Amino acid sequence: MVNEQEILKIRKDLEEREQISNKFKQKGYFTKEEKNEAIKKVTELRASDIVVNAIAFAENAKGSTPPELASDEMVFNEINKQIEFLKAKLANELGRKN
């Protein structure tokens, strides 16, 4: 059974991260507020999704920088990883719907 609420949540999460990514692409940097919002989104998804959390844990074991200490580019890259993950998750949910 497909959960419509889950699909809506994934779409919302995806849209928020795409907006953050596009802001960085336009300027090449984040304002302090934009970076804080991006870090918030990164940590929220890590906390709420076991797969994202496992990937982040594995990367941290290899010496990855925590988002709070990361450069704008590193945060941007993490946001883009989450975008790709959310796109795959959405495709999976929509595939189960058909």
PDB file of C-alpha atoms in Angstrom:
ATOM      1  CA  MET A   1       0.000   0.000   0.000  1.00  0.00           C
ATOM      2  CA  VAL A   2       1.397   3.360  -1.021  1.00  0.00           C
ATOM      3  CA  ASN A   3       1.332   6.063   1.585  1.00  0.00           C
ATOM      4  CA  GLU A   4       0.198   9.327  -0.048  1.00  0.00           C
ATOM      5  CA  GLN A   5       1.395  11.288   3.007  1.00  0.00           C
ATOM      6  CA  GLU A   6       4.890   9.842   2.528  1.00  0.00           C
ATOM      7  CA  ILE A   7       4.893  10.861  -1.138  1.00  0.00           C
ATOM      8  CA  LEU A   8       3.856  14.413  -0.220  1.00  0.00           C
ATOM      9  CA  LYS A   9       6.581  14.598   2.443  1.00  0.00           C
ATOM     10  CA  ILE A  10       9.255  13.377   0.025  1.00  0.00           C
ATOM     11  CA  ARG A  11       8.144  15.939  -2.571  1.00  0.00           C
ATOM     12  CA  LYS A  12       8.249  18.728   0.032  1.00  0.00           C
ATOM     13  CA  ASP A  13      11.708  17.673   1.243  1.00  0.00           C
ATOM     14  CA  LEU A  14      12.929  17.459  -2.344  1.00  0.00           C
ATOM     15  CA  GLU A  15      11.561  20.897  -3.258  1.00  0.00           C
ATOM     16  CA  GLU A  16      13.138  22.528  -0.197  1.00  0.00           C
ATOM     17  CA  ARG A  17      16.549  21.069  -1.012  1.00  0.00           C
ATOM     18  CA  GLU A  18      16.290  22.000  -4.691  1.00  0.00           C
ATOM     19  CA  GLN A  19      15.577  25.613  -3.692  1.00  0.00           C
ATOM     20  CA  ILE A  20      18.653  25.614  -1.447  1.00  0.00           C
ATOM     21  CA  SER A  21      20.784  24.087  -4.203  1.00  0.00           C
ATOM     22  CA  ASN A  22      19.554  26.607  -6.782  1.00  0.00           C
ATOM     23  CA  LYS A  23      20.404  29.548  -4.512  1.00  0.00           C
ATOM     24  CA  PHE A  24      23.973  28.281  -4.242  1.00  0.00           C
ATOM     25  CA  LYS A  25      24.202  27.666  -7.994  1.00  0.00           C
ATOM     26  CA  GLN A  26      23.080  31.237  -8.699  1.00  0.00           C
ATOM     27  CA  LYS A  27      25.622  32.921  -6.420  1.00  0.00           C
ATOM     28  CA  GLY A  28      28.334  30.351  -5.725  1.00  0.00           C
ATOM     29  CA  TYR A  29      27.995  30.770  -1.963  1.00  0.00           C
ATOM     30  CA  PHE A  30      25.476  30.719   0.879  1.00  0.00           C
ATOM     31  CA  THR A  31      24.594  33.616   3.130  1.00  0.00           C
ATOM     32  CA  LYS A  32      24.897  32.713   6.795  1.00  0.00           C
ATOM     33  CA  GLU A  33      21.110  32.227   6.998  1.00  0.00           C
ATOM     34  CA  GLU A  34      21.039  30.077   3.852  1.00  0.00           C
ATOM     35  CA  LYS A  35      23.887  27.910   5.121  1.00  0.00           C
ATOM     36  CA  ASN A  36      22.178  27.477   8.490  1.00  0.00           C
ATOM     37  CA  GLU A  37      18.966  26.453   6.711  1.00  0.00           C
ATOM     38  CA  ALA A  38      20.878  24.016   4.499  1.00  0.00           C
ATOM     39  CA  ILE A  39      22.600  22.471   7.533  1.00  0.00           C
ATOM     40  CA  LYS A  40      19.227  22.202   9.268  1.00  0.00           C
ATOM     41  CA  LYS A  41      17.797  20.313   6.280  1.00  0.00           C
ATOM     42  CA  VAL A  42      20.835  18.016   6.098  1.00  0.00           C
ATOM     43  CA  THR A  43      20.638  17.117   9.775  1.00  0.00           C
ATOM     44  CA  GLU A  44      16.821  16.730   9.727  1.00  0.00           C
ATOM     45  CA  LEU A  45      16.951  14.139   6.956  1.00  0.00           C
ATOM     46  CA  ARG A  46      19.851  12.355   8.618  1.00  0.00           C
ATOM     47  CA  ALA A  47      17.807  12.160  11.813  1.00  0.00           C
ATOM     48  CA  SER A  48      14.572  11.026  10.173  1.00  0.00           C
ATOM     49  CA  ASP A  49      15.767   8.561   7.512  1.00  0.00           C
ATOM     50  CA  ILE A  50      17.705   5.471   8.517  1.00  0.00           C
ATOM     51  CA  VAL A  51      19.321   5.051   5.081  1.00  0.00           C
ATOM     52  CA  VAL A  52      20.592   8.644   4.959  1.00  0.00           C
ATOM     53  CA  ASN A  53      21.809   8.291   8.535  1.00  0.00           C
ATOM     54  CA  ALA A  54      23.701   5.089   7.681  1.00  0.00           C
ATOM     55  CA  ILE A  55      25.350   6.724   4.668  1.00  0.00           C
ATOM     56  CA  ALA A  56      26.352   9.776   6.743  1.00  0.00           C
ATOM     57  CA  PHE A  57      27.715   7.506   9.488  1.00  0.00           C
ATOM     58  CA  ALA A  58      29.805   5.577   6.955  1.00  0.00           C
ATOM     59  CA  GLU A  59      31.151   8.802   5.451  1.00  0.00           C
ATOM     60  CA  ASN A  60      31.990  10.184   8.899  1.00  0.00           C
ATOM     61  CA  ALA A  61      33.927   7.005   9.650  1.00  0.00           C
ATOM     62  CA  LYS A  62      36.113   7.861   6.631  1.00  0.00           C
ATOM     63  CA  GLY A  63      36.884  11.298   8.055  1.00  0.00           C
ATOM     64  CA  SER A  64      34.033  13.371   6.654  1.00  0.00           C
ATOM     65  CA  THR A  65      33.458  16.865   8.050  1.00  0.00           C
ATOM     66  CA  PRO A  66      30.297  17.436  10.123  1.00  0.00           C
ATOM     67  CA  PRO A  67      27.906  19.877   8.392  1.00  0.00           C
ATOM     68  CA  GLU A  68      28.407  22.533  11.072  1.00  0.00           C
ATOM     69  CA  LEU A  69      32.126  22.732  10.196  1.00  0.00           C
ATOM     70  CA  ALA A  70      31.768  22.264   6.448  1.00  0.00           C
ATOM     71  CA  SER A  71      32.439  24.835   3.752  1.00  0.00           C
ATOM     72  CA  ASP A  72      29.592  26.146   1.602  1.00  0.00           C
ATOM     73  CA  GLU A  73      30.653  23.776  -1.191  1.00  0.00           C
ATOM     74  CA  MET A  74      30.596  20.778   1.133  1.00  0.00           C
ATOM     75  CA  VAL A  75      27.100  21.649   2.377  1.00  0.00           C
ATOM     76  CA  PHE A  76      25.983  22.179  -1.221  1.00  0.00           C
ATOM     77  CA  ASN A  77      27.348  18.737  -2.152  1.00  0.00           C
ATOM     78  CA  GLU A  78      25.544  17.124   0.776  1.00  0.00           C
ATOM     79  CA  ILE A  79      22.283  18.829  -0.204  1.00  0.00           C
ATOM     80  CA  ASN A  80      22.726  17.468  -3.736  1.00  0.00           C
ATOM     81  CA  LYS A  81      23.345  13.945  -2.417  1.00  0.00           C
ATOM     82  CA  GLN A  82      20.109  14.227  -0.479  1.00  0.00           C
ATOM     83  CA  ILE A  83      18.302  15.471  -3.598  1.00  0.00           C
ATOM     84  CA  GLU A  84      19.435  12.376  -5.509  1.00  0.00           C
ATOM     85  CA  PHE A  85      18.430  10.116  -2.613  1.00  0.00           C
ATOM     86  CA  LEU A  86      14.997  11.741  -2.365  1.00  0.00           C
ATOM     87  CA  LYS A  87      14.452  11.453  -6.139  1.00  0.00           C
ATOM     88  CA  ALA A  88      15.204   7.728  -5.946  1.00  0.00           C
ATOM     89  CA  LYS A  89      12.964   7.324  -2.908  1.00  0.00           C
ATOM     90  CA  LEU A  90      10.133   9.175  -4.657  1.00  0.00           C
ATOM     91  CA  ALA A  91      10.530   7.056  -7.797  1.00  0.00           C
ATOM     92  CA  ASN A  92      10.380   3.933  -5.650  1.00  0.00           C
ATOM     93  CA  GLU A  93       7.215   5.099  -3.873  1.00  0.00           C
ATOM     94  CA  LEU A  94       5.564   6.079  -7.147  1.00  0.00           C
ATOM     95  CA  GLY A  95       6.591   2.756  -8.688  1.00  0.00           C
ATOM     96  CA  ARG A  96       4.833   0.925  -5.883  1.00  0.00           C
ATOM     97  CA  LYS A  97       1.751   2.994  -6.601  1.00  0.00           C
ATOM     98  CA  ASN A  98       1.375   1.572 -10.124  1.00  0.00           C
TER      99      ASN A  98
END
